[in-house]
Coordinates of C-alpha atoms in Angstrom, one line a residue:
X1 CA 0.0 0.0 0.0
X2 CA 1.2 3.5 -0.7
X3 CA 1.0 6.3 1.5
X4 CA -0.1 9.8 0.2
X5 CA 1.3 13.1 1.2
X6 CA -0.2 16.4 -0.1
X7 CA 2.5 19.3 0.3
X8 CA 2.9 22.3 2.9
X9 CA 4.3 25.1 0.7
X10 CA 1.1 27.0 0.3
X11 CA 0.1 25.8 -3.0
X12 CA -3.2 24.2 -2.7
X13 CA -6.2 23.1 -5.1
X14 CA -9.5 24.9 -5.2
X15 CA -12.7 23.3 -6.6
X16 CA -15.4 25.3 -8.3
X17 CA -19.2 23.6 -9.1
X18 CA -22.4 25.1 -9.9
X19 CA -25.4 24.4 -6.9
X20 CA -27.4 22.9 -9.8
X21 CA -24.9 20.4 -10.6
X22 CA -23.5 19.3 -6.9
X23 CA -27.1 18.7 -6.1
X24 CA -27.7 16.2 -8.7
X25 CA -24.0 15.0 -7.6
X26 CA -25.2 14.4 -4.0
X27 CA -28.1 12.4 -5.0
X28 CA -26.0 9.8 -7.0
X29 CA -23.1 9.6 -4.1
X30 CA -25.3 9.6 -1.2
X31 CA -28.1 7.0 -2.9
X32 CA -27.1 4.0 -0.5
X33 CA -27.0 5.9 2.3
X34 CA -26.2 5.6 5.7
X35 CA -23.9 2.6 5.3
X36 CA -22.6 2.4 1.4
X37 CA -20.6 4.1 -0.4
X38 CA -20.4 4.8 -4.3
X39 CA -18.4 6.8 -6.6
X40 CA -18.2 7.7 -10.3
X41 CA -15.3 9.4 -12.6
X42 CA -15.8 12.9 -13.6
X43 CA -14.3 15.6 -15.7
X44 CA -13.2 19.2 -15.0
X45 CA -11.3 22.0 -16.5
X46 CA -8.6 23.5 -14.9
X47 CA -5.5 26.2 -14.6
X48 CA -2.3 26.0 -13.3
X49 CA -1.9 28.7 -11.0
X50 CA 1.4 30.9 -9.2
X51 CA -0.4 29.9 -5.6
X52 CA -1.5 26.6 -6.9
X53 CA -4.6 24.8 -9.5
X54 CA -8.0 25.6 -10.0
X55 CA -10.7 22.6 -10.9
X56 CA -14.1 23.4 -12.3
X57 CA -16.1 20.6 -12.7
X58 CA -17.5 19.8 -16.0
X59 CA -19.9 17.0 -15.7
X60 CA -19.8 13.4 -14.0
X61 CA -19.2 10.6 -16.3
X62 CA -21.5 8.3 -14.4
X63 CA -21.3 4.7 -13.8
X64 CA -23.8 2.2 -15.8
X65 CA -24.3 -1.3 -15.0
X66 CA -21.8 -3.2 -14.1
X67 CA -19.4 -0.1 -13.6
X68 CA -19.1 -0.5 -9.8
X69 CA -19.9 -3.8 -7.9
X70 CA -23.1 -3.3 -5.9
X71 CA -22.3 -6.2 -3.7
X72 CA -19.5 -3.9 -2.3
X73 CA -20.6 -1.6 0.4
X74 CA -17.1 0.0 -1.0
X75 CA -16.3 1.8 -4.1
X76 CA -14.8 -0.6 -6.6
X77 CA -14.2 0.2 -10.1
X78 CA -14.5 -2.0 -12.6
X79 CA -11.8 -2.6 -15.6
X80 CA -14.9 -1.5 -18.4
X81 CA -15.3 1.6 -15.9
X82 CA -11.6 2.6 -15.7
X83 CA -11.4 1.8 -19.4
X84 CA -14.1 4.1 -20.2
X85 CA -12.4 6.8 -17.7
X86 CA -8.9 6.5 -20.1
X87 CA -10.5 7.0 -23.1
X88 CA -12.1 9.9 -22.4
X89 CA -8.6 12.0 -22.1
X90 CA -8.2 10.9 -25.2
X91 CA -11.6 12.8 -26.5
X92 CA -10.5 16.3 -25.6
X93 CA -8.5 18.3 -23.4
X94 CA -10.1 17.8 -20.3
X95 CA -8.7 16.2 -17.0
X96 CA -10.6 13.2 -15.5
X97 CA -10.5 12.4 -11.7
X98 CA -12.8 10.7 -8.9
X99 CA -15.3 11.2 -6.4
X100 CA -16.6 9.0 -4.2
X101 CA -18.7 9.4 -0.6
X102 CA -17.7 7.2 2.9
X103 CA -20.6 6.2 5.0
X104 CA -22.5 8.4 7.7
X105 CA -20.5 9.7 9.7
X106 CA -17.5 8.5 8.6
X107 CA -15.1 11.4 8.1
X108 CA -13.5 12.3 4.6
X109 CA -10.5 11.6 5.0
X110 CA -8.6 9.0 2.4
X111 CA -7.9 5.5 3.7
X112 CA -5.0 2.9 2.9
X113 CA -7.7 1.9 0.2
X114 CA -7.8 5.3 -1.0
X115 CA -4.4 6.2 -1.1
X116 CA -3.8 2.8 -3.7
X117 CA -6.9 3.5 -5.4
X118 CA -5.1 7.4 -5.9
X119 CA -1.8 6.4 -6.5
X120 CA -2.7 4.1 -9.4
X121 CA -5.5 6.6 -11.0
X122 CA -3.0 9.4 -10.9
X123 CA -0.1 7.6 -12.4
X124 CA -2.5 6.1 -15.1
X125 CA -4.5 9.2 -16.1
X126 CA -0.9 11.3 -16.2
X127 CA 0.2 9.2 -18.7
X128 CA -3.2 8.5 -20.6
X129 CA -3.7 12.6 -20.5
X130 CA -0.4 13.8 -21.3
X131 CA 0.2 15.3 -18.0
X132 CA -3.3 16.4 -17.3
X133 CA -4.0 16.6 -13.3
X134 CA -6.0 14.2 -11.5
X135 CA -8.4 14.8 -8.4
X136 CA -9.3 12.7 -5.9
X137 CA -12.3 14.1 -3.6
X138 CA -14.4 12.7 -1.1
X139 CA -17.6 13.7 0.5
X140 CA -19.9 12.3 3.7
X141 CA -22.6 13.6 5.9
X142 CA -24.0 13.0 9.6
X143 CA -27.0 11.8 11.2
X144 CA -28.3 16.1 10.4
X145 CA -27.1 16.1 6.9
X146 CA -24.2 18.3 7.4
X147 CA -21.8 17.7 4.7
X148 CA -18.3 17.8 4.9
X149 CA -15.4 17.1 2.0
X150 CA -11.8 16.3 1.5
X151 CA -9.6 16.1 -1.7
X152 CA -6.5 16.3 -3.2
X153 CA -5.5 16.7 -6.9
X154 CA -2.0 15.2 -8.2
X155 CA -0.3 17.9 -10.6
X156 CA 3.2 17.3 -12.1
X157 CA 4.8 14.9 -9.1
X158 CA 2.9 16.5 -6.5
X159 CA -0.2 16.5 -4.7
X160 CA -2.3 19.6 -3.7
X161 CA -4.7 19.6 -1.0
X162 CA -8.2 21.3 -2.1
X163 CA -8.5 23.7 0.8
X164 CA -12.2 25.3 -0.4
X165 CA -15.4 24.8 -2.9
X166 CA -17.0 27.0 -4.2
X167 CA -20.5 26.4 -5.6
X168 CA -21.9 28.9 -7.9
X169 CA -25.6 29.1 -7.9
X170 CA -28.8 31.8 -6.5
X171 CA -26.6 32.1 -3.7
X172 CA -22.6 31.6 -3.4
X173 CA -20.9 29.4 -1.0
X174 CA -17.2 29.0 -0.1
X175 CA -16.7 25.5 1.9
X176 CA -13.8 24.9 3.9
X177 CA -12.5 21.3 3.4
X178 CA -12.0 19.2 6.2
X179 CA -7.8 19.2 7.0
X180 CA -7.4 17.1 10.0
X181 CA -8.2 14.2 11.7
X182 CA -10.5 16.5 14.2
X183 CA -13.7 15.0 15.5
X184 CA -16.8 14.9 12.9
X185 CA -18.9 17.7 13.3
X186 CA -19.7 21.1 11.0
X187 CA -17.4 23.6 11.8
X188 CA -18.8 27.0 12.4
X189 CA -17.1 30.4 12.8
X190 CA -17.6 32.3 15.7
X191 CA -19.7 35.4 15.3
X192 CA -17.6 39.1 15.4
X193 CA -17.3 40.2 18.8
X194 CA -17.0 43.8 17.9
X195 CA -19.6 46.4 16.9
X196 CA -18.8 47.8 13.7
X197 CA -20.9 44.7 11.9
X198 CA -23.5 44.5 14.9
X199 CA -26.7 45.8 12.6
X200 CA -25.8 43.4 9.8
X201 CA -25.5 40.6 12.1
X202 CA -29.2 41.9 13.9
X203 CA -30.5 42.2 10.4
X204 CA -29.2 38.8 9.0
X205 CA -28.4 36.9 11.7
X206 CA -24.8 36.7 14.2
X207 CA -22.9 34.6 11.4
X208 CA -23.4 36.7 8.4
X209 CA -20.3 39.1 9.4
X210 CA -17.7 36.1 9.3
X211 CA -19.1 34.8 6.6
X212 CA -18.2 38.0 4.6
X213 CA -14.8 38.1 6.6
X214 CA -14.4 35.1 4.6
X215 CA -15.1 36.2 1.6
X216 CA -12.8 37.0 -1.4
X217 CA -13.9 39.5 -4.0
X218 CA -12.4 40.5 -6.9
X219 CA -12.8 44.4 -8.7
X220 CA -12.0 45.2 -12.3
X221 CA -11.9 49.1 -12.2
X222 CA -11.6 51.4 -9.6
X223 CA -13.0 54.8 -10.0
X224 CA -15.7 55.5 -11.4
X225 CA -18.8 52.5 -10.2
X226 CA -15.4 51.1 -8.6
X227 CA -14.5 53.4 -5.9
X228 CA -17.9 53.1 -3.8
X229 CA -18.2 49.7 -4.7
X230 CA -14.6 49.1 -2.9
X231 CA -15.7 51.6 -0.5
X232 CA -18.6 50.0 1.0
X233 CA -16.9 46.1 0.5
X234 CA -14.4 47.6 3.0
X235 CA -17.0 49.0 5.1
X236 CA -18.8 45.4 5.4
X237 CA -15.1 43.9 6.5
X238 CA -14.9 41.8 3.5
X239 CA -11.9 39.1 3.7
X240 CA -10.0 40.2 0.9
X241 CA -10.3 42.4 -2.2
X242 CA -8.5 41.7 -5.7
X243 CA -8.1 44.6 -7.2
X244 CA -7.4 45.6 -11.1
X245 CA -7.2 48.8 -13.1
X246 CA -4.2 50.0 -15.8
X247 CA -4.8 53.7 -14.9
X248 CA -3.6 56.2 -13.7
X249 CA -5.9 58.9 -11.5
X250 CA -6.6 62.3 -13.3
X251 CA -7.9 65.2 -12.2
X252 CA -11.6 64.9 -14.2
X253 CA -12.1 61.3 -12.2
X254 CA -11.9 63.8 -8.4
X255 CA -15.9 64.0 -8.5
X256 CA -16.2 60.5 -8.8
X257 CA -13.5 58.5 -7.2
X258 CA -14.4 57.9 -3.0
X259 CA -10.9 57.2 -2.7
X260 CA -8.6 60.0 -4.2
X261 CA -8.1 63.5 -2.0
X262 CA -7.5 67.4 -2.7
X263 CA -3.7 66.4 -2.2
X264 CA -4.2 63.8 -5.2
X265 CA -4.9 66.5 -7.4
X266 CA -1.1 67.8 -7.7
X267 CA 0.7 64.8 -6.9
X268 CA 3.4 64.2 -9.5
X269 CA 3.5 61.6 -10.8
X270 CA -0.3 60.7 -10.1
X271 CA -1.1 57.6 -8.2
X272 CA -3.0 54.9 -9.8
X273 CA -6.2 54.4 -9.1
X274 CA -5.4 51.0 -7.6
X275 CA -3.0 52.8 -4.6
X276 CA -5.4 55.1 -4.4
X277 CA -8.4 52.1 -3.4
X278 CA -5.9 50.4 -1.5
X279 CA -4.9 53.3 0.6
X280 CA -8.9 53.5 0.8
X281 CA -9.3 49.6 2.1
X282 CA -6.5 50.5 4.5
X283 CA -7.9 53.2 6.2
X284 CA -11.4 51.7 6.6
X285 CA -10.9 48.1 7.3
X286 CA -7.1 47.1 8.0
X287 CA -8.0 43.5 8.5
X288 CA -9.0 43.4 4.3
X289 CA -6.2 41.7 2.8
X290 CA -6.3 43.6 -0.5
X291 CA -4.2 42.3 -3.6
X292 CA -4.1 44.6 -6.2
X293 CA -2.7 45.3 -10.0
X294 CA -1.5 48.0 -12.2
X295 CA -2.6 46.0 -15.3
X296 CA -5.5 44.6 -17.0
X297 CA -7.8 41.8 -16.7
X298 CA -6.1 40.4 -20.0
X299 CA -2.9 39.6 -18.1
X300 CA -2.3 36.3 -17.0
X301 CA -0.9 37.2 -13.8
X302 CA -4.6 38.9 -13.2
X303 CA -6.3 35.9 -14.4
X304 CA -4.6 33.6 -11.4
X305 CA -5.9 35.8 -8.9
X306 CA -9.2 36.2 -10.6
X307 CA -10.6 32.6 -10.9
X308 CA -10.0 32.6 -6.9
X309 CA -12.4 35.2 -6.2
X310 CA -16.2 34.3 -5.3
X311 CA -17.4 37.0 -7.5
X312 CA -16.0 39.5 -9.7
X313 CA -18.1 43.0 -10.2
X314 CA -17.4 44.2 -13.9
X315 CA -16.4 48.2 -13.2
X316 CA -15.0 49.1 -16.2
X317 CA -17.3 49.9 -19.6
X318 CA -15.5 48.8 -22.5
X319 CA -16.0 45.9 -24.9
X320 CA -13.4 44.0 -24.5
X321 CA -13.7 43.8 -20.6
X322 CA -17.2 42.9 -20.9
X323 CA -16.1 40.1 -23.0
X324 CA -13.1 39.1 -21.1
X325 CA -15.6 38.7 -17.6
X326 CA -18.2 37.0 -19.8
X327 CA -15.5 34.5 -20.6
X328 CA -14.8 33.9 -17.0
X329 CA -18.1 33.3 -15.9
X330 CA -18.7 30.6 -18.3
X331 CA -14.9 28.8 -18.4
X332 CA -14.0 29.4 -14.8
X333 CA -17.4 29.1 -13.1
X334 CA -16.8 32.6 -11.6
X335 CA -19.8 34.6 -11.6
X336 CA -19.4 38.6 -11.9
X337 CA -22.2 41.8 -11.9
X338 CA -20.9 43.9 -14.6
X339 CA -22.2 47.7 -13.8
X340 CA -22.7 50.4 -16.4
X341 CA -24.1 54.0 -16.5
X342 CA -24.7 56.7 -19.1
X343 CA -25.9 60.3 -19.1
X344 CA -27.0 62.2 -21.5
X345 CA -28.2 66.4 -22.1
X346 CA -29.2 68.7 -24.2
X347 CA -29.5 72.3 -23.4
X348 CA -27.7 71.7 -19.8
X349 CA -31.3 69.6 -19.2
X350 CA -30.9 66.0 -18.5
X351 CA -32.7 63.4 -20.9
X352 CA -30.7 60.2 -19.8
X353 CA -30.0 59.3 -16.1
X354 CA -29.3 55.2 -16.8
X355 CA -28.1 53.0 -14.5
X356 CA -27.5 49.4 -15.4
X357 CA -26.9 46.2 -13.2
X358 CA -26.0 42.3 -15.5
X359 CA -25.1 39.0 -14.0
X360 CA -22.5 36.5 -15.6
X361 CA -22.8 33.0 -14.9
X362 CA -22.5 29.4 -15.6
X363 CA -25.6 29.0 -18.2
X364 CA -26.9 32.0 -18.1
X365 CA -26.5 34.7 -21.3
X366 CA -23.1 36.0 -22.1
X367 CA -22.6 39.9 -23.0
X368 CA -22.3 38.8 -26.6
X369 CA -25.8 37.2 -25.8
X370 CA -26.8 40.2 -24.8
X371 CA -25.5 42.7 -27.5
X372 CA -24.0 44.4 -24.8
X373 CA -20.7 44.1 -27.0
X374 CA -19.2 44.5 -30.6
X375 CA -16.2 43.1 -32.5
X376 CA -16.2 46.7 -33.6
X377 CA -15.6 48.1 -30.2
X378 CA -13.1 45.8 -29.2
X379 CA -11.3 46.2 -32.0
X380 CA -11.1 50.1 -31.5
X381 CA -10.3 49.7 -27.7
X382 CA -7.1 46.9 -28.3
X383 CA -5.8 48.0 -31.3
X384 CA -2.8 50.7 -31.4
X385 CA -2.6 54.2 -32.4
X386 CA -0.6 53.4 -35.9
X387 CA -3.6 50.9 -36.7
X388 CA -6.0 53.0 -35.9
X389 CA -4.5 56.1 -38.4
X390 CA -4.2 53.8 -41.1
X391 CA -8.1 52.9 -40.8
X392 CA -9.0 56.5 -40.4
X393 CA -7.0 56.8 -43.7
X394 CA -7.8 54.3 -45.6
X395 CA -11.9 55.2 -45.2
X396 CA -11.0 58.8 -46.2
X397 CA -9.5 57.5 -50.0
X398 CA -12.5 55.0 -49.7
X399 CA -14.8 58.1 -49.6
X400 CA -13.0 60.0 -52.1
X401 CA -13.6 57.2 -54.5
X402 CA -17.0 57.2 -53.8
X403 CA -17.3 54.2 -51.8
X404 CA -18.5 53.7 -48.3
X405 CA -15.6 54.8 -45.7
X406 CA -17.5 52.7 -43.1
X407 CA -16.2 49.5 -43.6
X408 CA -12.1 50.6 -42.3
X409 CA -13.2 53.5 -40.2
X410 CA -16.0 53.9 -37.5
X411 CA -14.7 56.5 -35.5
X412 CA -13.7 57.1 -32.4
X413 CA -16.2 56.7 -29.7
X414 CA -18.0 59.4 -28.0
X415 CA -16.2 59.9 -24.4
X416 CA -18.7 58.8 -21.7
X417 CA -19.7 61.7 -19.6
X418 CA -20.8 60.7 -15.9
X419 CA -21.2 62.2 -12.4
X420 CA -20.5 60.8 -8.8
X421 CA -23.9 59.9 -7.9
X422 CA -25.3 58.2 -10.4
X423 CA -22.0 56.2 -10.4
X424 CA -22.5 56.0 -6.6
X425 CA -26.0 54.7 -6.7
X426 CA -24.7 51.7 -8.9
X427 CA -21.3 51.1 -7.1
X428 CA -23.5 51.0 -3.7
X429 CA -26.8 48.8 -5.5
X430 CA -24.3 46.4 -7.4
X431 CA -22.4 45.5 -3.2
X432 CA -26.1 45.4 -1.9
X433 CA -26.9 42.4 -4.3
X434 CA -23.5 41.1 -4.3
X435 CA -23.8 40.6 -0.4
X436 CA -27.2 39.5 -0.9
X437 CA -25.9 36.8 -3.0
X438 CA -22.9 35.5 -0.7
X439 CA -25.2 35.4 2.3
X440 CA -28.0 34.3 0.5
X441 CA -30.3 36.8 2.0
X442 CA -31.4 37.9 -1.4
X443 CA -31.7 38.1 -5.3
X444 CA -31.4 40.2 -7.6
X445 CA -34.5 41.5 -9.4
X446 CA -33.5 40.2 -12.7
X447 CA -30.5 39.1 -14.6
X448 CA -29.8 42.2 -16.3
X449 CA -31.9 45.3 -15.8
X450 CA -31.5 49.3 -16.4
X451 CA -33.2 51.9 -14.7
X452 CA -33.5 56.0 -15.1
X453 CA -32.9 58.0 -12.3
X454 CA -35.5 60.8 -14.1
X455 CA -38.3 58.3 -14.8
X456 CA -41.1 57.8 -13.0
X457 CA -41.0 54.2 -10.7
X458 CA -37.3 54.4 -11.8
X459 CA -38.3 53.6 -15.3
X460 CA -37.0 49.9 -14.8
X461 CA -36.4 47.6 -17.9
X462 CA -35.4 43.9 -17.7
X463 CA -33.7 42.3 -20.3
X464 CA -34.8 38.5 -19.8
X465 CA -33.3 36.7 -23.0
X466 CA -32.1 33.4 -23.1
X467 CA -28.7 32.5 -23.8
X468 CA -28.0 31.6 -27.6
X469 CA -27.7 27.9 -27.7
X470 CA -24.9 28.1 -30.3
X471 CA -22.9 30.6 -28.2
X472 CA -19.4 29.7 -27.2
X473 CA -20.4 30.4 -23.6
X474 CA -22.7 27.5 -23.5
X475 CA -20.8 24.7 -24.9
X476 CA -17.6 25.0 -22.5
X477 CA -19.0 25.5 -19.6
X478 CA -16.2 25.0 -16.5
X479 CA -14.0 23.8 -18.9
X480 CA -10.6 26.5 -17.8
X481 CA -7.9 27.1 -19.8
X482 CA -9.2 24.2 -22.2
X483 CA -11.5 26.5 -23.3
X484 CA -8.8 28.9 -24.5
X485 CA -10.0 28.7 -27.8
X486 CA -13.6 30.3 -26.8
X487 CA -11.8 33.0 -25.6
X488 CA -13.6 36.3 -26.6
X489 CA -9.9 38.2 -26.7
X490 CA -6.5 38.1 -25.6
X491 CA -3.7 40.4 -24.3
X492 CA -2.6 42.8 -27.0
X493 CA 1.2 42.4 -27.2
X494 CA 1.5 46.0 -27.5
X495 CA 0.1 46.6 -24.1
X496 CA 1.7 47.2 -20.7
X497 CA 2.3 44.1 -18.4
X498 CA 0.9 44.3 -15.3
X499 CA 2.5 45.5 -12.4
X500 CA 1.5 43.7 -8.7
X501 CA 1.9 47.0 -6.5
X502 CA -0.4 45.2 -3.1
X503 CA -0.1 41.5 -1.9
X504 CA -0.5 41.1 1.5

């Protein structure tokens, strides 16, 4: 029998599920419950990481008859089974690994059995998948139904323990695996002792602070809807904040960015916008670990910090962000609320006070779905100043020779012109349903909706159409870096790398 040790460096695996699909899980591993167990193979995306791998799981390749013995009150795979498992690394890029429950009240923790059953898998599946990972989880319940899970996934000679889950669904959950040989029972965090979260705990109950202390939350742009969105995340003690933006803070961005001061204003050079938040963080809620990058979203550095997050709010309005999150809601099972806002006049009256609040997700529409996005716009927003000249003057001689100058050259885009409080008002709704959705204490209205600030009942509009069902977004579905090629866009090799200023 072999004996398997996961390593103590830091790196560790973290597994990523929708609710929809760990329920229908549950119900195959726990059908011979209380005293039997049962298993099945399954496949799942995944990215190598700098603090360790991400798995998303894909779907469960479950057993038929004859696939596991019945007579067993163990898990015992069949040859046919294990067959079955190999060839399907040989069917795409996807990694294959196992899960399997122990009885009632039996902890999770891998016996002598396990470790055999492991060692073989992962030294079979390496080779069959050309150094794909394998996983190795392992779920049980009590006499109340409380869950509890271990697991480990093998990667390039070594095994990472999977540390958390997090399940993607109405509500968002991050589960701590079980680590130790402690006594079976749920573990549950103490309620905050302090009063600077004591009406959210009398409003929601004494648990909902810690669960937000444990919380990790990512933010792509942070000034405009960014800056109260940060603001009020620190406010509500979040457990950590990823932050992202390329920019630098100017002048214009004073009236709407809660974190920048009068001082700000003449600082040379001028901070970025992401100093500026974490400064912010800092000042409000020291406990906030807050990891932050000079950079963009496109930046594989980013990315690694990104899949970790629960959720992601979309901050930033420009095409190929938008597409970028939409990517990562679908491939990385990471769900975001992208916020937008526009204002418009006319005679120094306003006709357009629109605020706008869309959810990304597993299965659910993606902004090209949506039309929220252009290949148009993303062109103009990634490609450089030389490319863009030459478009501008190439539909110029189109036009001179009397045909449409459309085609190369659709301008440049008006600049967007917004104010602090109607950027405040969606910064602050976008962290009220985001909150609402980690402590599952409430949902948003609709998927996507936009509302006018001069209308009467808010003038509210819900966009409730389905997902396209030959959109990218629906066909690779957790599937990681193996759906590369679904990617809406990539990094630009023109553009900056990013630049980690904050990891605490």
């Amino acid at each position: 029998m072999k004996s398997i040790r996961t390593i103590q460096d830091g790196r560790e695996a973290l597994w990523r599920i929708t609710e929809a699909d760990r329920e229908n899980l549950f119900r195959l591993l726990f059908h011979r419950y209380p005293d039997n167990e049962w298993g099945t193979f399954f496949r799942f995306g995944f990215r190598r990481t700098r603090w360790g791998i991400l798995i998303t799981w894909v779907d469960a390749m479950k057993p038929e008859s004859g696939d596991l013995d019945r007579s067993s009150p163990l898990v015992e795979f069949c040859p046919a089974y294990i067959r079955r498992a190999l060839a399907a690394l040989e069917s795409d890029e996807l990694a294959v690994g196992v899960i399997h429950s122990h009885p009632q009240d039996c902890a999770p923790f891998a016996s002598r059995a396990d470790d055999d059953m492991d060692s073989y898998f992962a030294e079979e599946f390496e080779r069959f998948g050309n150094g794909r990972p394998y996983a190795s989880l392992i779920v049980s319940r009590d006499a109340n139904r409380e869950l509890s899970f271990n697991g480990r996934v093998f990667d390039r000679g070594a095994w990472l323990p999977v540390k958390n889950c997090v399940v993607v669904g109405e509500q968002l959950s991050r589960e701590k695996a079980r680590l130790g040989y402690e006594q079976f029972s749920t573990t549950r965090e103490p309620a905050a002792n302090d009063k600077t979260q004591e009406r959210l705990a009398q409003l929601l109950g004494t648990g909902t602070p810690q669960r937000l202390r444990n919380s990790v939350i990512g933010v792509v742009g942070c000034s405009g809807t960014g800056s109260p969105a940060i603001h009020l995340l620190a406010r509500a003690e979040v457990g950590e904040l990823v932050l992202v933006d390329p920019g630098h803070f100017k002048s214009s961005g004073h009236q709407r960015n809660h974190a920048s001061r009068h001082a700000d204003l003449s600082a040379n050079p001028a901070p970025t916008k992401v100093a500026l938040a974490s400064r912010l963080v800092g000042e409000v809620s020291p406990t906030t670990k807050v990891t932050g990058f000079v950079g963009d979203l496109l930046d594989e550095v980013v990315l690694d910090e990104l899949v970790r997050c629960d959720l992601i709010l979309g901050c930033t309005d420009s095409n190929y962000a938008r597409a970028a999150l939409g990517d990562m809601a679908s491939h990385y099972l990471v769900p975001v609320l992208d916020f937008a806002v526009q204002m418009r006049a006319e005679n120094g009256i306003l006709r357009e006070q629109i605020g706008e609040i869309g959810r990304y997700g597993p299965g659910l529409p993606c902004p090209w779905c949506r039309g929220r996005i252009s290949v148009e716009g993303i062109w103009y927003e990634t490609a450089t100043d030389a490319e863009r000249q030459f478009r501008a003057a190439a539909a110029v001689e189109a036009e001179q020779r009397g045909v449409d100058g459309a085609q190369y050259w659709g301008g440049a885009p008006p600049p967007e012109l917004t104010v602090g409080y109607l950027t405040t008002v969606v910064g602050a709704m976008g962290v009220g349903y985001a909150q609402n959705l980690l402590l599952g204490s409430g949902k948003l209205p609709h998927n996507r909706f936009q509302f006018d600030l001069g209308f009467s009942s808010l003038g509210v509009v819900a966009d409730e159409r389905p997902a396209r069902a030959d959109c990218a977004c629906q066909r690779s579905i957790g599937w990681g870096d193996q759906a590369r090629a679904d990617r809406s866009v990539s990094q630009p090799c023109h553009w900056t790398r990013t630049t980690i200023i904050l990891d605490d």
